[in-house]
GROMACS .gro file of C-alpha atoms in nm:
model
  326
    1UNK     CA    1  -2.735  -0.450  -5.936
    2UNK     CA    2  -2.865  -0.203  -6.186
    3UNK     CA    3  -3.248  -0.138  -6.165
    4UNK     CA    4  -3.422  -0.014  -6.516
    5UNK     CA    5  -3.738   0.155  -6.455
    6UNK     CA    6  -3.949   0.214  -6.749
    7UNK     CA    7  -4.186   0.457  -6.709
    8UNK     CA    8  -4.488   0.470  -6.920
    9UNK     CA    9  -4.558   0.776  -7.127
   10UNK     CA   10  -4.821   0.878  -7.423
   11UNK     CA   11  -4.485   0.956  -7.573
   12UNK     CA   12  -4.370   0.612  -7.656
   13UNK     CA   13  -4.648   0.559  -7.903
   14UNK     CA   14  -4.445   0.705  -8.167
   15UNK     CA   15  -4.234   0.464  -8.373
   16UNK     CA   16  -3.920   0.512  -8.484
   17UNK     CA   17  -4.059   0.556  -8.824
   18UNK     CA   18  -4.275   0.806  -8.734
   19UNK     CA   19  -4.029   0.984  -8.562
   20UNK     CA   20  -3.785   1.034  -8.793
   21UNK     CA   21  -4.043   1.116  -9.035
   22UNK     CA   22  -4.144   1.366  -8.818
   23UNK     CA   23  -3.753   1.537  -8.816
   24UNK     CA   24  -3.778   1.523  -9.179
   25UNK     CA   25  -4.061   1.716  -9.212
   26UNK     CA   26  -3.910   1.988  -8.969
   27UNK     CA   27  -3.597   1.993  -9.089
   28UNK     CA   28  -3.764   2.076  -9.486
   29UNK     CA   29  -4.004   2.339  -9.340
   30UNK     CA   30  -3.707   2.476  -9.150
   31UNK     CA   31  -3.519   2.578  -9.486
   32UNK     CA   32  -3.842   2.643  -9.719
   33UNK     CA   33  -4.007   2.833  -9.517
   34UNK     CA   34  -3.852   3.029  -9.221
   35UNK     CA   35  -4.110   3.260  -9.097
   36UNK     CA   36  -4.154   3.070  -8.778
   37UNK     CA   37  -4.280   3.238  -8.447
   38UNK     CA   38  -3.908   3.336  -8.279
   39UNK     CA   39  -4.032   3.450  -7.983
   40UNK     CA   40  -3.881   3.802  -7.827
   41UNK     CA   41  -3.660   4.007  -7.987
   42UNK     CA   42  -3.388   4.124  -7.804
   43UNK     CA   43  -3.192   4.336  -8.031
   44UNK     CA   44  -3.193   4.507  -8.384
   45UNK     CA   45  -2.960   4.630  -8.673
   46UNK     CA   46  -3.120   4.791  -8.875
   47UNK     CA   47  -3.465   4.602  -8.968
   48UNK     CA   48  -3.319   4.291  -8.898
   49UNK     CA   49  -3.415   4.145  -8.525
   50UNK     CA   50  -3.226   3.949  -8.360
   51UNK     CA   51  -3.457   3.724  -8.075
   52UNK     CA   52  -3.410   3.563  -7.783
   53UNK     CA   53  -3.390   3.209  -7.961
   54UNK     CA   54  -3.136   3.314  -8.169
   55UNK     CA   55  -2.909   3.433  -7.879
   56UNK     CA   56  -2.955   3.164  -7.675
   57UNK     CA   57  -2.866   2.893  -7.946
   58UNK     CA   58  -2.552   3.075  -8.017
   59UNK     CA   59  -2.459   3.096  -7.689
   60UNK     CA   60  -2.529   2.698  -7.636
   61UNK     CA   61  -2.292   2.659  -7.977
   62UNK     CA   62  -2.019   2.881  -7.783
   63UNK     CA   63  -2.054   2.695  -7.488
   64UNK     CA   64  -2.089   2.311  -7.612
   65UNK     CA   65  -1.823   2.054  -7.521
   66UNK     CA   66  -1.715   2.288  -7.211
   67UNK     CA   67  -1.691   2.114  -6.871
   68UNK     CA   68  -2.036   2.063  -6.719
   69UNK     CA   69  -1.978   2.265  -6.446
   70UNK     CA   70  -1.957   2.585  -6.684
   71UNK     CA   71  -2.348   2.725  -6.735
   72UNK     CA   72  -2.474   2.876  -7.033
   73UNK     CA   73  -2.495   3.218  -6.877
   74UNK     CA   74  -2.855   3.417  -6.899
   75UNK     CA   75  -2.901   3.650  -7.226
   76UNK     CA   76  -3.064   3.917  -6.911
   77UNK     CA   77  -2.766   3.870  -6.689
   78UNK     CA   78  -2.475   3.976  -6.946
   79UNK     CA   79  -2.285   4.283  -6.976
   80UNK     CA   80  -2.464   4.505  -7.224
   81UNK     CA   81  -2.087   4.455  -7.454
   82UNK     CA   82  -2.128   4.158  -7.492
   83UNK     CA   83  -2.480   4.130  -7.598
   84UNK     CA   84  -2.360   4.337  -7.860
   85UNK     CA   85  -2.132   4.173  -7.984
   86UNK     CA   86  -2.324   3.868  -8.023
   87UNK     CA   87  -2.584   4.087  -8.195
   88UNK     CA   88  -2.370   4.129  -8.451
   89UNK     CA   89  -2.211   3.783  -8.506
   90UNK     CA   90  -2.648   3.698  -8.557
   91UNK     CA   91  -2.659   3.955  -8.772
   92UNK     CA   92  -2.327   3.871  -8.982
   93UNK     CA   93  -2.458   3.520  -8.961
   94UNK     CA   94  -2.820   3.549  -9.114
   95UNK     CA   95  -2.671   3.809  -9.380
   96UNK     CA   96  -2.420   3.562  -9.503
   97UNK     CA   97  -2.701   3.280  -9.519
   98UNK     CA   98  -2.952   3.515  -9.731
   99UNK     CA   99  -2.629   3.603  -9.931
  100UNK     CA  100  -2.533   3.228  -9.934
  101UNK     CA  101  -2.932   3.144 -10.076
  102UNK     CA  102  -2.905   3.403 -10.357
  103UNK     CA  103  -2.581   3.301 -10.499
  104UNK     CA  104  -2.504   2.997 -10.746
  105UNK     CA  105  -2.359   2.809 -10.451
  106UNK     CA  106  -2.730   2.630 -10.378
  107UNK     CA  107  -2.686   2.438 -10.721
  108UNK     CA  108  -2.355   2.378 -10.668
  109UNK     CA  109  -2.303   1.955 -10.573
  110UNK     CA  110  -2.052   2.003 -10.346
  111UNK     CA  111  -2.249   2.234 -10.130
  112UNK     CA  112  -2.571   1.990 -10.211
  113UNK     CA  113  -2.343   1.711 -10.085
  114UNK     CA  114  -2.232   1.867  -9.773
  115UNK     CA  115  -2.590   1.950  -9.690
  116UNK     CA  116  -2.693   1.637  -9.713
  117UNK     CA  117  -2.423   1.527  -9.522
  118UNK     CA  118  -2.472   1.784  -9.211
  119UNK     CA  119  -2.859   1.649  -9.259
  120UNK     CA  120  -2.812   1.328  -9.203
  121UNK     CA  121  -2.594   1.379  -8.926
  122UNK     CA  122  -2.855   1.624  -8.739
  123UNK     CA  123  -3.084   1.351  -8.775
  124UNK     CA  124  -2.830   1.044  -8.657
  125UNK     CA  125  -2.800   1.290  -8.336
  126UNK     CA  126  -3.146   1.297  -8.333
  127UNK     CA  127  -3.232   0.984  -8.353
  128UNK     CA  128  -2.988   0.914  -8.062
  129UNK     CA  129  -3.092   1.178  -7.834
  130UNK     CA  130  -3.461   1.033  -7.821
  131UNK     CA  131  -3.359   0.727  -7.721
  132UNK     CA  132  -3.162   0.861  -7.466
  133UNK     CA  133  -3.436   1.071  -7.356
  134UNK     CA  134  -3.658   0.776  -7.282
  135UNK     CA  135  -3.360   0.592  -7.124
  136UNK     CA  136  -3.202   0.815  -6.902
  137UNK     CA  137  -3.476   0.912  -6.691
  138UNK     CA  138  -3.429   1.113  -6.307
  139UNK     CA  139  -3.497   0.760  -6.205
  140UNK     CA  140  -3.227   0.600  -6.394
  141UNK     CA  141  -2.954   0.824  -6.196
  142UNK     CA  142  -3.095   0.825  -5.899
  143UNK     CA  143  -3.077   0.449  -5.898
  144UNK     CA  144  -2.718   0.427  -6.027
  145UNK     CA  145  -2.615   0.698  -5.735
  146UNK     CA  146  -2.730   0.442  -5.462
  147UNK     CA  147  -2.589   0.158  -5.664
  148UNK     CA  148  -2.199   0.365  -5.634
  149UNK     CA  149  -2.294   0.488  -5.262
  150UNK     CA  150  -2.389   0.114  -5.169
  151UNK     CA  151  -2.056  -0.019  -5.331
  152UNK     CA  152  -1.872   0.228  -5.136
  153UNK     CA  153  -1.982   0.095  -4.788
  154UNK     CA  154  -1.682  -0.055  -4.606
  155UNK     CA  155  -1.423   0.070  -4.834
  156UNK     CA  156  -1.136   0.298  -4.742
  157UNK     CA  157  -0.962   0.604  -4.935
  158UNK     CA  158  -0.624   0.667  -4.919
  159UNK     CA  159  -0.472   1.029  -4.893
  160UNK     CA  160  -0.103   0.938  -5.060
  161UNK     CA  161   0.151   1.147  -5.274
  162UNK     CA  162   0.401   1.003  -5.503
  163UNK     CA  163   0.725   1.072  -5.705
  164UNK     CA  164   0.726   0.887  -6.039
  165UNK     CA  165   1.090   0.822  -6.218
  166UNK     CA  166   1.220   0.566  -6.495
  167UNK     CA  167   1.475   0.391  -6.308
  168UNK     CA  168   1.515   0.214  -5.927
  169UNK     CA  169   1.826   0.330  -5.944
  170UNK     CA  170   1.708   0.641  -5.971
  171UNK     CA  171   1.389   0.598  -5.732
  172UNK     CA  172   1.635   0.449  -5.484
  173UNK     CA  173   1.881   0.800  -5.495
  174UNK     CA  174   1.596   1.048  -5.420
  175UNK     CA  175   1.510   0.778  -5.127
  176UNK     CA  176   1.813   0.850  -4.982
  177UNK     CA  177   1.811   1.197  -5.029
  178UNK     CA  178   1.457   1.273  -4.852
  179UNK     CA  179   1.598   1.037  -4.571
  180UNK     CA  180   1.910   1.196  -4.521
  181UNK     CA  181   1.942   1.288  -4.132
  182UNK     CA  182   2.167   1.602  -4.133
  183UNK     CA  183   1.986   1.761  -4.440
  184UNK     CA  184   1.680   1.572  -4.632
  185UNK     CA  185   1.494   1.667  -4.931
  186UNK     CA  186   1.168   1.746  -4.889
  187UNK     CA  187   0.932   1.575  -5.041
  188UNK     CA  188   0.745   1.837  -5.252
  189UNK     CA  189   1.013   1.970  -5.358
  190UNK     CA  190   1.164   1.651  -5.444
  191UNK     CA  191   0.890   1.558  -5.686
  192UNK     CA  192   0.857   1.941  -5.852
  193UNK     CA  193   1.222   1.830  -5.958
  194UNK     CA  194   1.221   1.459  -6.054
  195UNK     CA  195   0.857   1.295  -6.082
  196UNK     CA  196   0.728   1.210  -6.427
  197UNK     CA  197   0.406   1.297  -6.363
  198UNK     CA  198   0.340   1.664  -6.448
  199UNK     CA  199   0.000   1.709  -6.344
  200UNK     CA  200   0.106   1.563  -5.975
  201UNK     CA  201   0.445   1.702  -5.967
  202UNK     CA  202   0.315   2.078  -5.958
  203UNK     CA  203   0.126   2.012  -5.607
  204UNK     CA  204   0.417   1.784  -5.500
  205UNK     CA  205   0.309   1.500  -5.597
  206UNK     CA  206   0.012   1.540  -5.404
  207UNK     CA  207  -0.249   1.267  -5.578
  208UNK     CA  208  -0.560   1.376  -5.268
  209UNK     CA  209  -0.785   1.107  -5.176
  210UNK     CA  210  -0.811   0.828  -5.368
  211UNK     CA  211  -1.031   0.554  -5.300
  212UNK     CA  212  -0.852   0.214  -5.246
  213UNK     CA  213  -1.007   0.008  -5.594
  214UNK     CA  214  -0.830   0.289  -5.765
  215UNK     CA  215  -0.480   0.295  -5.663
  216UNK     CA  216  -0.276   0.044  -5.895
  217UNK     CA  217  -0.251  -0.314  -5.706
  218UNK     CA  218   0.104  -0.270  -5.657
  219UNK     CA  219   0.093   0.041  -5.468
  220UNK     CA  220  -0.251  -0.065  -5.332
  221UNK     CA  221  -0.041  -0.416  -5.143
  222UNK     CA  222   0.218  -0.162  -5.003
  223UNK     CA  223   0.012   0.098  -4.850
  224UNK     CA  224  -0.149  -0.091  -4.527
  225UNK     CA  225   0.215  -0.173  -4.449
  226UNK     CA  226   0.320   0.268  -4.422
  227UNK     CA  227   0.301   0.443  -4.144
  228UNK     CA  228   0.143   0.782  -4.151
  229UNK     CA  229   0.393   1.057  -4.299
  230UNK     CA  230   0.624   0.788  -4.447
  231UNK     CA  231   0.750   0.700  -4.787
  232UNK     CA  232   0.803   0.382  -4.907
  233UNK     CA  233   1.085   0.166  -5.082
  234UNK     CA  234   1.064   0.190  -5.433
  235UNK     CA  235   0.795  -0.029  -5.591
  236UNK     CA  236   0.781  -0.083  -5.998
  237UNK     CA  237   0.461  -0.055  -6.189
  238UNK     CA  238   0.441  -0.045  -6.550
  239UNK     CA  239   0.442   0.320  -6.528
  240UNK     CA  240   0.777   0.320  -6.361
  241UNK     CA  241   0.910   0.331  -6.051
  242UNK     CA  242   0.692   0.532  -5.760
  243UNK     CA  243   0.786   0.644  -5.392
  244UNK     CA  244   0.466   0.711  -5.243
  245UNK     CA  245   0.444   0.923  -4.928
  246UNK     CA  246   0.107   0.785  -4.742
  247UNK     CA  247  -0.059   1.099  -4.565
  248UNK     CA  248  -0.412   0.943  -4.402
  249UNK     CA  249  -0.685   0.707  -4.442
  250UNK     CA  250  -1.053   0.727  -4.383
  251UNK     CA  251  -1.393   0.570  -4.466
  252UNK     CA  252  -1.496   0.627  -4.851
  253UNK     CA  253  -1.773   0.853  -4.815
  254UNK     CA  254  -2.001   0.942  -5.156
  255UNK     CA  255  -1.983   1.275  -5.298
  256UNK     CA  256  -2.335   1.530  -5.275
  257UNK     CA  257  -2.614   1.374  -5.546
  258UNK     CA  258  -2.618   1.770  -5.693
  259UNK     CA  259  -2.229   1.757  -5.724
  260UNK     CA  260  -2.199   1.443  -5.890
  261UNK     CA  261  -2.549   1.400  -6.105
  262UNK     CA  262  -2.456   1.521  -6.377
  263UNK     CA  263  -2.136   1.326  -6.460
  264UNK     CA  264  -2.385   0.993  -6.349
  265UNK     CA  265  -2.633   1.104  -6.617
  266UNK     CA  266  -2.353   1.127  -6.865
  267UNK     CA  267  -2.201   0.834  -6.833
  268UNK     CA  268  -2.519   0.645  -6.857
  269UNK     CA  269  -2.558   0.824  -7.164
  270UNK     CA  270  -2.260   0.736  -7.286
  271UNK     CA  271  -2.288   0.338  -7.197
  272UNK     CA  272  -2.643   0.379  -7.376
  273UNK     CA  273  -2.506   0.495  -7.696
  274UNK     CA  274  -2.223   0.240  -7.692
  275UNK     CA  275  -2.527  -0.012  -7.611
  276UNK     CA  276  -2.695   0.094  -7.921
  277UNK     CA  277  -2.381   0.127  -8.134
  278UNK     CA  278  -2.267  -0.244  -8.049
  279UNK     CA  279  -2.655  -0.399  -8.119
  280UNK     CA  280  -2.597  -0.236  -8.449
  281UNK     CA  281  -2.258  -0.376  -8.597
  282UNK     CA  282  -2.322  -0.668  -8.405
  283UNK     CA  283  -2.353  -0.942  -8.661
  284UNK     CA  284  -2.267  -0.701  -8.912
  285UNK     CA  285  -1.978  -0.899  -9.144
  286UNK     CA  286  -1.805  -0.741  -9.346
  287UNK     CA  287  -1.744  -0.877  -9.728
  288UNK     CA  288  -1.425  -0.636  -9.922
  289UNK     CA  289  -1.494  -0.571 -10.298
  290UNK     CA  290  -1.115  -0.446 -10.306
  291UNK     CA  291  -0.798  -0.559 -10.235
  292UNK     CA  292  -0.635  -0.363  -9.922
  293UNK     CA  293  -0.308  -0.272  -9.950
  294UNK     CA  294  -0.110  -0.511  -9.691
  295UNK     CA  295   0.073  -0.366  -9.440
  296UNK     CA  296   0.437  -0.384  -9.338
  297UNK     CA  297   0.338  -0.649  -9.044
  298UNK     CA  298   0.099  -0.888  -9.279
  299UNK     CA  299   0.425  -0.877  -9.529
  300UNK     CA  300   0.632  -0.971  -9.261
  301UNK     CA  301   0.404  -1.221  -9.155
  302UNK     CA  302   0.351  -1.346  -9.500
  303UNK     CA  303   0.771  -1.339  -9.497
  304UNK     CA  304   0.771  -1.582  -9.203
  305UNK     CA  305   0.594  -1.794  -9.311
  306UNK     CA  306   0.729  -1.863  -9.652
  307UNK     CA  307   1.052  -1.924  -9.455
  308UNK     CA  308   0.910  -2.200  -9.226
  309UNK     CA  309   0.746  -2.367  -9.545
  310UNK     CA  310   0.931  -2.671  -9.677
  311UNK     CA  311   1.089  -2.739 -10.066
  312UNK     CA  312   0.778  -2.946 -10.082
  313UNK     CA  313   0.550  -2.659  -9.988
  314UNK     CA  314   0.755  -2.392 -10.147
  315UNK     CA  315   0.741  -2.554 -10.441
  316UNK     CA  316   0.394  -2.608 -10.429
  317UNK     CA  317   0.265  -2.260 -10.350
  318UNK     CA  318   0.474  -2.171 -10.653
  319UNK     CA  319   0.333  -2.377 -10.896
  320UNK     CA  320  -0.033  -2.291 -10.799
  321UNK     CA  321   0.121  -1.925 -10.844
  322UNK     CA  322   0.215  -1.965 -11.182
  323UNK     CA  323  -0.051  -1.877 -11.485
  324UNK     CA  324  -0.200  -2.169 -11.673
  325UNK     CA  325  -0.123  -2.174 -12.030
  326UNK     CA  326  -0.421  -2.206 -12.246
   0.00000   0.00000   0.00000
């Protein structure tokens, strides 16, 4: 059962209203009047510093969207190259926006339109990431990382491999084959040749440990029934048909908090923005001032049912279609 802890904080006095007032304001001083305190400077071409800040924004832009486990690096820890090179794409950057400010492009309304546009979607983001930040607290994942460890208690993982092909027919041949007595085929090599499933078939099929609510129910039923180091008879799912080789079993144990934190905190995140999205739209109705174009399944829909209509309807429906005369 989920626990939500609210802590209380001076910073929840702020209302929405105020707060978004309050990115406003930044965001205008930001472009009329950038003089504010950077911090150190790290680097210069030229007269033209280039700060700590600076570097360590760009390096959060290079590095955003890659897996969590990859760390923005530290500006003092970085080959002296490479520093340099991002020195210059500041530099190149901050040119080309003084450049940018000089030139006729500020008055042009496409440019004012995209502005606006990239404006309201910093503050959208921002809007969003202060509600997370009250949400998803430490407490928050720490409670949702005894909530998975408790639901793991009593529950088994399976250490399994399998070979994935379209047919039984099929499924049922390379059976055979890693049976035969005088000469079988292994089974890593068997599904490096045949299995559908690329990312397994590399490592011979080899799926690890997988804990037992998520191995499909029809592999799931067969597996208490193998014996360690055997494969089984062909079973169908609606991926196919598998041969799974079972390998061992043992108690589900949780993963290290530090190892698997971060992936908790983001998918809390990520149920907390669907939260807010669906309290949004929902009783949101939508009214069409146009006519959509109907697609090829409404016509044939439309088709259908003209055909099921009878003379009495058809004629009907025709007669309301036709225009009044006056």
């Amino acid at each position: 059962m989920r626990r939500y802890v609210r802590k209380k904080n001076s910073f929840r006095i702020f209302t929405t209203a105020t707060f978004i007032a309050a990115i406003i304001f930044a965001f205008s001083y930001y472009f009329t009047n950038n003089k504010e305190d950077k911090g150190i400077a790290i680097a210069k071409i030229g007269n033209e510093k280039i700060f700590k800040r600076e570097m360590e924004q760009k390096l959060r832009n290079i590095f955003d969207g890659q897996e969590q486990t990859i760390k923005v690096p530290e500006i003092e820890n970085m080959p002296k190259e490479v520093i340099e090179i991002l020195t210059k794409e500041i530099y190149l950057d901050k040119k080309l926006l003084k450049l940018a400010k000089k030139s006729a492009v500020t008055q042009n309304s496409e440019t004012k339109a995209r502005i606006s546009e990239a404006r309201d979607k910093i503050l959208r983001q921002a809007y969003i990431d202060h509600l997370i930040k009250q949400e998803i607290t430490d407490q928050k994942v720490n409670d949702k990382y005894a909530e998975l460890t408790n639901e793991l208690a009593g529950k088994k993982e399976y250490s399994i491999s399998h070979i994935i092909v379209k047919s039984k027919d099929e499924a049922e041949k390379i059976l055979k084959n890693l049976n035969n007595r005088k000469k079988p085929l292994k089974f890593f090599d068997a599904a490096k040749k045949y299995s559908l499933d690329q990312d397994s078939a590399e490592k011979g099929g080899e799926l690890g440990y997988v804990l037992e609510d998520n191995v499909i129910k029809e592999i799931a039923d067969i597996l208490p029934t193998l014996k360690k180091d055997t494969v089984s008879a062909p079973i169908q799912t609606k991926f196919g048909w598998h041969l799974v080789k079972f390998s061992d079993m043992r108690d589900a144990k949780p993963l290290d908090f530090e190892a698997v934190k971060d992936n908790i905190r983001s998918q809390l995140t990520q149920d907390k923005i669907n939260e807010i999205n669906a309290g949004i739209i929902k009783n949101a109705k939508v009214e069409l001032l146009i006519k959509p174009k109907e697609t090829d399944k409404q016509k044939g829909e439309q088709k259908q049912s003209n055909e099921q209509q009878s003379p009495e309807e058809k004629q009907e429906t025709k007669t309301e279609a036709e225009p009044k005369q006056q």
